[in-house]
GROMACS .gro file of C-alpha atoms in nm:
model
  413
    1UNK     CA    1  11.297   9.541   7.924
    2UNK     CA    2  11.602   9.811   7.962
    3UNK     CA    3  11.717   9.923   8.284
    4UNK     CA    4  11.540  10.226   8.328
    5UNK     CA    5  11.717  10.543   8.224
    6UNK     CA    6  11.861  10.804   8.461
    7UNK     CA    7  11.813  11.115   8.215
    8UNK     CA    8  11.380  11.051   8.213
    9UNK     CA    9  11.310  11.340   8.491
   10UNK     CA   10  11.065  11.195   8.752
   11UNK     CA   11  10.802  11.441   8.645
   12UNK     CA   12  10.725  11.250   8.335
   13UNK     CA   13  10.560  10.969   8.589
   14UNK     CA   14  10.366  11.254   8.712
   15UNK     CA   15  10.218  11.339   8.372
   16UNK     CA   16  10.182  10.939   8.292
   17UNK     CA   17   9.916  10.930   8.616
   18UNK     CA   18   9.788  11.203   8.536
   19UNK     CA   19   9.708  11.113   8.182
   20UNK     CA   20   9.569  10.796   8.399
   21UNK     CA   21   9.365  11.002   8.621
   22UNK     CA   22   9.164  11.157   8.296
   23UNK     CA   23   9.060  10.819   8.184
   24UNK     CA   24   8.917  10.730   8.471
   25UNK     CA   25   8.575  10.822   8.383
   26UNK     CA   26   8.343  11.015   8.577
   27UNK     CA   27   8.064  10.734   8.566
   28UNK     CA   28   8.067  10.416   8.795
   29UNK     CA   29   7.950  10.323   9.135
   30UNK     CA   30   7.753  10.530   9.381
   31UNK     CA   31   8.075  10.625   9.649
   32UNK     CA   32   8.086  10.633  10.063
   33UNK     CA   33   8.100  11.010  10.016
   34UNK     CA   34   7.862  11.145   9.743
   35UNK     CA   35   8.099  11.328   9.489
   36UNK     CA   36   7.884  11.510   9.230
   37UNK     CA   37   7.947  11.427   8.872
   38UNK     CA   38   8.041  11.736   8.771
   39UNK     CA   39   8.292  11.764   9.053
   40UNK     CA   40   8.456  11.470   8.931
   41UNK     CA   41   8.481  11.549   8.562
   42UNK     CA   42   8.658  11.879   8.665
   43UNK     CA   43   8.895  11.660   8.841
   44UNK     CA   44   8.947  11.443   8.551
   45UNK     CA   45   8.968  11.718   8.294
   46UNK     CA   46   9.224  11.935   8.494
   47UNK     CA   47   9.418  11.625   8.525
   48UNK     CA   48   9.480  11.640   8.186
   49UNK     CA   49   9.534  12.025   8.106
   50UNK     CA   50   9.772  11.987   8.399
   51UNK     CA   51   9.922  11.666   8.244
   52UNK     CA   52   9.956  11.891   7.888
   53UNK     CA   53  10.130  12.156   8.077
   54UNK     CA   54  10.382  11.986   8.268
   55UNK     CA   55  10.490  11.782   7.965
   56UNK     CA   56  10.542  12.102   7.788
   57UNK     CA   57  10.721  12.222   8.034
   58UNK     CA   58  10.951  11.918   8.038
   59UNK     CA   59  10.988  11.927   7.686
   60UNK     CA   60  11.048  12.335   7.634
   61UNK     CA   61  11.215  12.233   7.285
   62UNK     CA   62  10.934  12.012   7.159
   63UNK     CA   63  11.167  11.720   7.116
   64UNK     CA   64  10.945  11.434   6.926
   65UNK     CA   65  11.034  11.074   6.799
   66UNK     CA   66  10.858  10.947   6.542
   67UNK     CA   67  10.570  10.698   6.554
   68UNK     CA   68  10.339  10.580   6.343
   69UNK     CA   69  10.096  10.461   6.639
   70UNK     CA   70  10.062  10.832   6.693
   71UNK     CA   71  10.037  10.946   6.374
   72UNK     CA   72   9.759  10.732   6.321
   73UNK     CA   73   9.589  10.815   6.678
   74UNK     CA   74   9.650  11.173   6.528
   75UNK     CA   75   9.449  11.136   6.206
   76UNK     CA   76   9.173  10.975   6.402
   77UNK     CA   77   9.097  11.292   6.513
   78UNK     CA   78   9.027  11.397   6.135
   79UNK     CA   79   8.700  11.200   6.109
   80UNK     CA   80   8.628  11.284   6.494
   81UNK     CA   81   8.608  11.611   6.414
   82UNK     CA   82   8.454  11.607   6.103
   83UNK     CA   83   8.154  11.392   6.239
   84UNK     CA   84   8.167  11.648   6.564
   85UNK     CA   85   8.083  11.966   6.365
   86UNK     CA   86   7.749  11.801   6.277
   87UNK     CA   87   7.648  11.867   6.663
   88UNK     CA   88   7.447  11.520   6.597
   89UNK     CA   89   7.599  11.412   6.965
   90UNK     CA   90   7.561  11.758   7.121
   91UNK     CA   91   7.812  12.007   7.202
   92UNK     CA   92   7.971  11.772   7.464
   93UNK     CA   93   8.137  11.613   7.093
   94UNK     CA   94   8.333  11.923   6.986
   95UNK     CA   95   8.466  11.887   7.385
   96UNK     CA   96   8.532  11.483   7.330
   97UNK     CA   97   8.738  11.605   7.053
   98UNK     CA   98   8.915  11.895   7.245
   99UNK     CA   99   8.995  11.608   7.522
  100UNK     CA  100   9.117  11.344   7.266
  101UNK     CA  101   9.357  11.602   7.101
  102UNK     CA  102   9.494  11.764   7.426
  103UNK     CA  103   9.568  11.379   7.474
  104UNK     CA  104   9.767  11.333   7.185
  105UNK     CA  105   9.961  11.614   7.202
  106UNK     CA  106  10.035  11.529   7.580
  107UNK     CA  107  10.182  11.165   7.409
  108UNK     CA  108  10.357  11.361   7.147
  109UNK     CA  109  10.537  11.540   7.441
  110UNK     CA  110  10.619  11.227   7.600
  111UNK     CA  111  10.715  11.012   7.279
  112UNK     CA  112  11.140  11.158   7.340
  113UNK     CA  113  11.118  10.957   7.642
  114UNK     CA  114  11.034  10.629   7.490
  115UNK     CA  115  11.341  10.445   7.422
  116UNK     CA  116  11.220  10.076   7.530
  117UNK     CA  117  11.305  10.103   7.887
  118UNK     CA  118  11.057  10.029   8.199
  119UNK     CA  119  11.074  10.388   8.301
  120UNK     CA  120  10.659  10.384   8.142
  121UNK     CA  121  10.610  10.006   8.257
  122UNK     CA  122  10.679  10.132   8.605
  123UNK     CA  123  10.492  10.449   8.594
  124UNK     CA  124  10.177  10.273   8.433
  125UNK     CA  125  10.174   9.983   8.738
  126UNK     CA  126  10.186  10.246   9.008
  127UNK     CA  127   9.921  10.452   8.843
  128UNK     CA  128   9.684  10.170   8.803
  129UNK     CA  129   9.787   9.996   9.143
  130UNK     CA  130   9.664  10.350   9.310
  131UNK     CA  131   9.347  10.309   9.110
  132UNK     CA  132   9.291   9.996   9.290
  133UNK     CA  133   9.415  10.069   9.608
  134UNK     CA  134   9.094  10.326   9.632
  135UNK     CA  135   8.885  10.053   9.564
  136UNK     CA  136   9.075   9.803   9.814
  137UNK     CA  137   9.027  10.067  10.080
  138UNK     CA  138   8.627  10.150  10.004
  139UNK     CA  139   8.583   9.764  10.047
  140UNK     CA  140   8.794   9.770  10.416
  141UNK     CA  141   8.590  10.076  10.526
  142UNK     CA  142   8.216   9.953  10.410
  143UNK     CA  143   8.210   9.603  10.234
  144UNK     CA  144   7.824   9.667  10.190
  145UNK     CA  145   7.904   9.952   9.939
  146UNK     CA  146   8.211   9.820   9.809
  147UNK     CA  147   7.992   9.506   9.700
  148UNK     CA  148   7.591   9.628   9.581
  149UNK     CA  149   7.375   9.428   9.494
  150UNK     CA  150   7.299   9.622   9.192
  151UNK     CA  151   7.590   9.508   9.056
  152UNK     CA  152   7.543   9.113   9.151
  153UNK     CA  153   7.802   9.120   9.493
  154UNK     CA  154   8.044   9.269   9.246
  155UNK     CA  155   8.353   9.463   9.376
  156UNK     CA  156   8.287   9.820   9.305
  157UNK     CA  157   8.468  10.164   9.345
  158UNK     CA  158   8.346  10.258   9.698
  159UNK     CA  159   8.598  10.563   9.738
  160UNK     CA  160   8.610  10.691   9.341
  161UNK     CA  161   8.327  10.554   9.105
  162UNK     CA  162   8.504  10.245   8.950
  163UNK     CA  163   8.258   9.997   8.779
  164UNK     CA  164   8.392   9.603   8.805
  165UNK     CA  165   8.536   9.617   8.479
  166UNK     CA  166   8.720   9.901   8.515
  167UNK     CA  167   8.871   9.750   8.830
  168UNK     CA  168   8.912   9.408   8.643
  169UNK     CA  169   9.103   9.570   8.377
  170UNK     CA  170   9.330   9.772   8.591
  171UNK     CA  171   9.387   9.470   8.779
  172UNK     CA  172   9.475   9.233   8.496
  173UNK     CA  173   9.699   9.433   8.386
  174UNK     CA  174   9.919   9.508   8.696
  175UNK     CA  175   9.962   9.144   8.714
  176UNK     CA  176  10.069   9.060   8.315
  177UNK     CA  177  10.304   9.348   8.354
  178UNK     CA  178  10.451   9.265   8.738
  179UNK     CA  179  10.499   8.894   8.603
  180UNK     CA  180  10.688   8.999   8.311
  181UNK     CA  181  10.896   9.237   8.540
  182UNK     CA  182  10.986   8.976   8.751
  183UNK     CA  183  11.072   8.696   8.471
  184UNK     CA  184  11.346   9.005   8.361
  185UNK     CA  185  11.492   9.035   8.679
  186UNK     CA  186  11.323   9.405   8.647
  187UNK     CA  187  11.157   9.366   9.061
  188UNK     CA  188  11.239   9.215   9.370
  189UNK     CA  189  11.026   8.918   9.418
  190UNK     CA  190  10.877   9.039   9.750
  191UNK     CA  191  10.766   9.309   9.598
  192UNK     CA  192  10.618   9.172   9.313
  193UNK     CA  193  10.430   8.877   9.533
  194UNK     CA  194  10.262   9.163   9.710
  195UNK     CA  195  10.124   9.331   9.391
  196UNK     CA  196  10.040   9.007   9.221
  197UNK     CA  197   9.850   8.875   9.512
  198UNK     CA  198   9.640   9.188   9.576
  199UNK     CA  199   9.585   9.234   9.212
  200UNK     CA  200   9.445   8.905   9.175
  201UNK     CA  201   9.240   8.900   9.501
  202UNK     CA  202   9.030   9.229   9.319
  203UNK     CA  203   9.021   9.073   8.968
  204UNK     CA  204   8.841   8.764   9.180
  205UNK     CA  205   8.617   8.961   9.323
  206UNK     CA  206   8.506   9.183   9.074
  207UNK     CA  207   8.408   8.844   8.794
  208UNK     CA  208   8.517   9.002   8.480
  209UNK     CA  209   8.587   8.760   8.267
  210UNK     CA  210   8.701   8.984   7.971
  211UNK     CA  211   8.949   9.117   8.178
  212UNK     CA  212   9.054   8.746   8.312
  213UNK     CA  213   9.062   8.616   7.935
  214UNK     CA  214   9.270   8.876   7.816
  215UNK     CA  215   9.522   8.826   8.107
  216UNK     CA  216   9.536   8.450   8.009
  217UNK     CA  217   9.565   8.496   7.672
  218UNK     CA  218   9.840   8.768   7.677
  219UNK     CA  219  10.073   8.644   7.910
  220UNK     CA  220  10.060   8.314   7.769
  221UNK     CA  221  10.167   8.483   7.432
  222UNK     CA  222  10.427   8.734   7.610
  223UNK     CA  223  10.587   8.428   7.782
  224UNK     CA  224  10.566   8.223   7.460
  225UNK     CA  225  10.715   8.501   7.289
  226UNK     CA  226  11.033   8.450   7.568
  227UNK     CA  227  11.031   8.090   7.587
  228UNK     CA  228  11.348   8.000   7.308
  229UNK     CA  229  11.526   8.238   7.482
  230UNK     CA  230  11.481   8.263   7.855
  231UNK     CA  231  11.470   8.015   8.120
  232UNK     CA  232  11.318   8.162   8.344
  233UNK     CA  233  11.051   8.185   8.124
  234UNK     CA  234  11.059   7.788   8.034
  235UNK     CA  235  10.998   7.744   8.386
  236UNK     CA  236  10.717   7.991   8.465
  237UNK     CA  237  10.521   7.847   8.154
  238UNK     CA  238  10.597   7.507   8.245
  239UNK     CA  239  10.443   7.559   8.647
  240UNK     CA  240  10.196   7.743   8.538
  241UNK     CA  241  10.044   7.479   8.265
  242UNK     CA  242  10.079   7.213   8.590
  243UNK     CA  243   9.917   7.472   8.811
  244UNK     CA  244   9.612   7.552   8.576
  245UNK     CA  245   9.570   7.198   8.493
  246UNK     CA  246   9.564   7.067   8.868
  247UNK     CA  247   9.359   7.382   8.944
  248UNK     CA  248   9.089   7.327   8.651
  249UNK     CA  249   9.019   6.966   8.764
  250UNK     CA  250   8.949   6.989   9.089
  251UNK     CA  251   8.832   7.321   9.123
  252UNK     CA  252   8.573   7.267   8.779
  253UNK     CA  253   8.272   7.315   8.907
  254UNK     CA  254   8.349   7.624   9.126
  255UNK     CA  255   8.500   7.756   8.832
  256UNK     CA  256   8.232   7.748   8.595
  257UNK     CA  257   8.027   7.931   8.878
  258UNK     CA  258   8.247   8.229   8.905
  259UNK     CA  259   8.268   8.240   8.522
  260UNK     CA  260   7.840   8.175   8.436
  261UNK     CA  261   7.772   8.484   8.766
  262UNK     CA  262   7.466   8.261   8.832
  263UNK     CA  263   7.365   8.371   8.455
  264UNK     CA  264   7.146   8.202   8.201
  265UNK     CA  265   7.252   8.016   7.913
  266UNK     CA  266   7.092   8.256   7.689
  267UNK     CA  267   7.179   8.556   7.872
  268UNK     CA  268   7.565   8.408   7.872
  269UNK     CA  269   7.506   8.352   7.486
  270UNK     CA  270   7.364   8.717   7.443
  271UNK     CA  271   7.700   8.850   7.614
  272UNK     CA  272   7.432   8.967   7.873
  273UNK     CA  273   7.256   9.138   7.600
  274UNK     CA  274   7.556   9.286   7.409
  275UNK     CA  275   7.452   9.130   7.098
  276UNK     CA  276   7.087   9.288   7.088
  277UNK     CA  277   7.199   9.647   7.060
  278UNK     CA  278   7.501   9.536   6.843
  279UNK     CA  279   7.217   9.447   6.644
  280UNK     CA  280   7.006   9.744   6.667
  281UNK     CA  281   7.271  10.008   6.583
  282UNK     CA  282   7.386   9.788   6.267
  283UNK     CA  283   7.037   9.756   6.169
  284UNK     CA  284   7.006  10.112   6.210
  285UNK     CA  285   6.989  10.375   5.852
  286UNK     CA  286   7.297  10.617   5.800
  287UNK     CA  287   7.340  10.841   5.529
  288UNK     CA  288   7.704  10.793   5.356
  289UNK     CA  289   7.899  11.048   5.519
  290UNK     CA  290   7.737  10.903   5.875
  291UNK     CA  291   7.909  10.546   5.719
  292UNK     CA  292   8.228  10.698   5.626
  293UNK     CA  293   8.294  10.961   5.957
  294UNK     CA  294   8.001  10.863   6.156
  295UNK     CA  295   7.770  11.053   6.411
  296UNK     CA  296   8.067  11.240   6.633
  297UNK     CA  297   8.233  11.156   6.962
  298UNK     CA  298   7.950  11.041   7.264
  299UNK     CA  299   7.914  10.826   7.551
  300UNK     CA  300   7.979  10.512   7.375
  301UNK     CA  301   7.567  10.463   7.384
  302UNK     CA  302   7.333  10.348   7.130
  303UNK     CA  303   6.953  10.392   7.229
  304UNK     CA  304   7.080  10.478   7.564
  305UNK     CA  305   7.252  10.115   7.601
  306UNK     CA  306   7.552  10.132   7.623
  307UNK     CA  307   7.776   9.956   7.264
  308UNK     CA  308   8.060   9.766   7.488
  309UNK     CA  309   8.261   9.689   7.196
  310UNK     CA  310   8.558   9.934   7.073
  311UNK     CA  311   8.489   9.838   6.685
  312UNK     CA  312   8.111   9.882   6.676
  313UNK     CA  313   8.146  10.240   6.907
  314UNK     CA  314   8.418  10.352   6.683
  315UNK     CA  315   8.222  10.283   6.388
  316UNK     CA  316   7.901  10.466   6.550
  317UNK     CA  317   8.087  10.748   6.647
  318UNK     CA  318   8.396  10.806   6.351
  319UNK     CA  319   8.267  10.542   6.083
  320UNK     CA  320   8.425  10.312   5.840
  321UNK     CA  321   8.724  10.583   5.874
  322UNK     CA  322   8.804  10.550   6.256
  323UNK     CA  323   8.746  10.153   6.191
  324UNK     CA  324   9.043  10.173   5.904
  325UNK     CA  325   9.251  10.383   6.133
  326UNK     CA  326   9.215  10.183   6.482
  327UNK     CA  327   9.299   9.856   6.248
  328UNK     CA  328   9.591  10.013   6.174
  329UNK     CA  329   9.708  10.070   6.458
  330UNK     CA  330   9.683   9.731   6.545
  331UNK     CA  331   9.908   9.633   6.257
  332UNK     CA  332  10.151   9.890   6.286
  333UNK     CA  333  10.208   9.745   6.677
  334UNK     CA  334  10.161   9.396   6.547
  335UNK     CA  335  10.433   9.405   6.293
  336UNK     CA  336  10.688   9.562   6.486
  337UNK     CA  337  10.670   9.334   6.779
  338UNK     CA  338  10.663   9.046   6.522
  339UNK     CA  339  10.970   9.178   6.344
  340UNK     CA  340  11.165   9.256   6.710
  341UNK     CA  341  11.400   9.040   6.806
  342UNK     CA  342  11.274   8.802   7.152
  343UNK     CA  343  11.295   9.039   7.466
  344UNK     CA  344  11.122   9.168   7.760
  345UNK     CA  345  11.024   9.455   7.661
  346UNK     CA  346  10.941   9.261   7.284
  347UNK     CA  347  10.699   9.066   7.491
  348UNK     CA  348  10.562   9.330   7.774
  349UNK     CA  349  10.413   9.521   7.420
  350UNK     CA  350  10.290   9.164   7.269
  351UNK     CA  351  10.142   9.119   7.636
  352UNK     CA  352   9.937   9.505   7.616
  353UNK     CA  353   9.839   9.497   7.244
  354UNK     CA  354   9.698   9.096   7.293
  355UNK     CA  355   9.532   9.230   7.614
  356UNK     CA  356   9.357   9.553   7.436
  357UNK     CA  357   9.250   9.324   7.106
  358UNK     CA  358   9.097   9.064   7.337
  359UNK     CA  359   8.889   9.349   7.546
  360UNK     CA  360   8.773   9.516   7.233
  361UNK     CA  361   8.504   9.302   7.161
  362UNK     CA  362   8.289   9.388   7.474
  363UNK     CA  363   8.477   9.705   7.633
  364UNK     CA  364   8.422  10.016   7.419
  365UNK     CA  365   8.729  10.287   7.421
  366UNK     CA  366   8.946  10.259   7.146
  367UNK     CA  367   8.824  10.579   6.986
  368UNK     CA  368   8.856  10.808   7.232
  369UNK     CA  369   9.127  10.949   7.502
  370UNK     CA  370   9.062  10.600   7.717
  371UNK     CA  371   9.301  10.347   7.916
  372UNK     CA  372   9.289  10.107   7.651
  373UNK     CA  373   9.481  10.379   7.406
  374UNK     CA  374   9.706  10.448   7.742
  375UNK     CA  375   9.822  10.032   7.730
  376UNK     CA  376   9.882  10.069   7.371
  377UNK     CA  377  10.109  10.396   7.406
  378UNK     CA  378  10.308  10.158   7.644
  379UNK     CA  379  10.309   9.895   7.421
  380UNK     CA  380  10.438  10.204   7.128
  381UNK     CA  381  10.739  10.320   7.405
  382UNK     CA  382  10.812   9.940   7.460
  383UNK     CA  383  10.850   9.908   7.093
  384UNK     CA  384  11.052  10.201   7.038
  385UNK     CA  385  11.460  10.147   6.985
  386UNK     CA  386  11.650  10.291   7.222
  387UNK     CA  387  11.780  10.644   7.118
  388UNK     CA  388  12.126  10.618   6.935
  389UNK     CA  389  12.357  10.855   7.122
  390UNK     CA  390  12.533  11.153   6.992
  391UNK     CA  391  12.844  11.128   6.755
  392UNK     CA  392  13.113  11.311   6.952
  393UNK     CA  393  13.245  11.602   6.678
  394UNK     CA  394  13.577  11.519   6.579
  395UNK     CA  395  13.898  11.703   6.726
  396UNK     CA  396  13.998  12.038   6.510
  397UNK     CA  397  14.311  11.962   6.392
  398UNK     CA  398  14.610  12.120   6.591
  399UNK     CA  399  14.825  12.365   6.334
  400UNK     CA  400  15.168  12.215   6.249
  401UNK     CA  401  15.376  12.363   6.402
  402UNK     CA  402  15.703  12.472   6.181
  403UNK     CA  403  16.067  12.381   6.311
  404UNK     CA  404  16.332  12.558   6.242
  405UNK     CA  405  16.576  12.451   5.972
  406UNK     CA  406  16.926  12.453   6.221
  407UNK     CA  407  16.689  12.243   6.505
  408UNK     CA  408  16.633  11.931   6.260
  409UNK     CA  409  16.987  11.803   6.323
  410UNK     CA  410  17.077  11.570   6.598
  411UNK     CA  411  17.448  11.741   6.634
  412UNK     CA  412  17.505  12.035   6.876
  413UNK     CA  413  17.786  12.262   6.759
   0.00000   0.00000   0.00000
């Protein structure tokens, strides 16, 4: 990762939590203080109008770079829309849509800014970190909230409603990103230590294992992705293989524990009963265009349970078309971290697009304006080369000027 560029204005990490803030949700945990729903989602949703406008404002001349990531995000708002008009989902659809384009366009704004650097990788830790930080603080001030029992001792949003997931992912990814910081040379280690350690002190005690597997998985292919090439990163992968093996035999049985959350084999098999309305909504009749666009932007729900899986909600909500175009995207960000040369910032994208592809099979999002599309924008300005800068004009030529014939000799008469 690029030292950070002094020409990004500091406003544009302003707009980046912001664009945070609206993907927060507005569902989650009942709080300390009882903050009305609708309170919250006009929190949420001015974040992002606000977010819209200040980028605008920062980028009066509508500066873009290209990218195919959001080009493709773009024309996933083609079978949104088209699935919307239907009013199948309700009015709150044609608003979905109005969200997921304002969204967009807010990226589009920010896309001059992405040259590779951490300027986003920065921005996106502090964002998330605050996130947690709520949730850190509702568990000093009432542990008993912070921790229902309707959600199995699981740490909760006690201050904002934040379910354990969302906290797990937030988490998770503070840490990939913070480790790859530090292998770069990007953070001061006391610094990082202190993020790390808190991060993973939440991620414990929320038990999301999605959000634990996809941490695994992509920092061991973000450091793999470094190891030919940096030592430092030799020597993190090589401590931490000794670390989880030591750590996985004598700590085995506890282990398994924290992973099973005193579940049943066949509710573990289920995916805690996942698979059953997987089931039902493939089971369920559509008409062709419902196949091809789907039913238009909800709540990720199907039979009022909710789908917890990006592929299945995007092909319940835009159809075989949002499916195509989500893959895509995938392979777009694939490819070009494949075909970039070994790097930081090479493997902080491998690290966010592993991470999102692992949580898509039982965390729903990748459809709609959501985090998950927020890691993969990082992963997109990560990706991006750094802007080539301007060709100085060339010099006007000077006139020649004409010397007299009687000057040319070296003699003075």
């Amino acid at each position: 990762m690029a030292d950070e560029p002094a020409r990004t204005p500091r406003a544009v990490g302003v707009v980046w939590g912001l664009l945070g803030l609206n993907t927060l949700g507005s569902a989650g945990a009942k709080t300390i203080v009882p903050l009305p729903r609708s309170l919250i989602q006009l929190v949420t949703m001015g974040a992002l109008v606000a977010a819209f406008t200040l980028a605008l404002v920062l980028n009066r001349r509508l500066r873009i770079r290209p990218s195919a990531f959001l080009f493709l995000l773009t024309l996933l708002l083609v079978p949104s829309v088209l699935s919307s008009l239907h009013l199948e989902s309700g009015l709150g659809a044609l608003f979905r849509c109005c969200r997921l384009a304002l969204f967009v366009a807010t990226l589009w704004l920010l896309s001059c800014w992405w040259d590779g650097s951490t300027t986003f990788v920065r921005h996106h830790i502090r964002m998330y970190f605050a996130a947690i930080a709520t949730a850190a603080a509702g568990l000093a001030i009432s542990p008993g909230a912070a921790m229902p029992e309707l959600y199995g001792g699981r740490l909760v949003g006690a201050l904002w409603p934040l379910t354990p997931p969302q906290i797990g992912q937030y988490a998770a990814v503070i840490i990939g990103l913070t480790v790859l910081l530090l292998l770069a040379r990007g953070t001061d280690g006391r610094g990082a230590a202190v993020i790390i350690v808190v991060a993973l002190v939440l991620l414990a005690m929320t038990h999301t294992r999605t959000a634990t597997l996809g941490l695994l998985v992509g920092l061991l292919l973000a450091i793999g992705s470094l190891v030919l090439t940096s030592a430092a990163a030799r020597r993190f992968f090589a401590w931490s293989v000794v670390v989880a093996t030591v750590a996985g035999l004598a700590l085995a049985s506890a282990l398994q524990a924290w992973f099973l959350r005193g579940q049943s084999k066949e509710n573990f098999s289920s995916l805690t009963g996942r698979a059953k309305v997987w089931d039902a909504l493939l089971a369920a009749p559509r008409s062709t265009a419902e196949q091809l666009f789907g039913t238009g932007l909800g709540d990720k729900s199907f039979g009022g349970l909710p789908i917890d899986n990006s592929w299945l909600a995007v092909y319940n909500e835009q159809g075989l078309t949002g499916v195509a175009l989500v893959a895509a995207m995938f392979v777009v960000l694939g490819g070009v971290a494949l075909l970039r040369p070994p790097s930081p910032a090479r493997a902080g994208a491998i690290f966010l697009i592993s991470y999102v592809a692992m949580s898509s099979y039982t965390e729903a999002g990748l459809g709609d304006a959501s985090p998950y599309l927020l890691h993969l924008a990082l992963a997109a300005s990560l990706l991006a080369a750094p802007a080539a800068p301007a060709t100085p004009l060339p010099a006007p030529a000077l006139p020649r000027r004409r010397v007299p014939r009687w000057a040319r000799t070296s003699e003075v008469t």
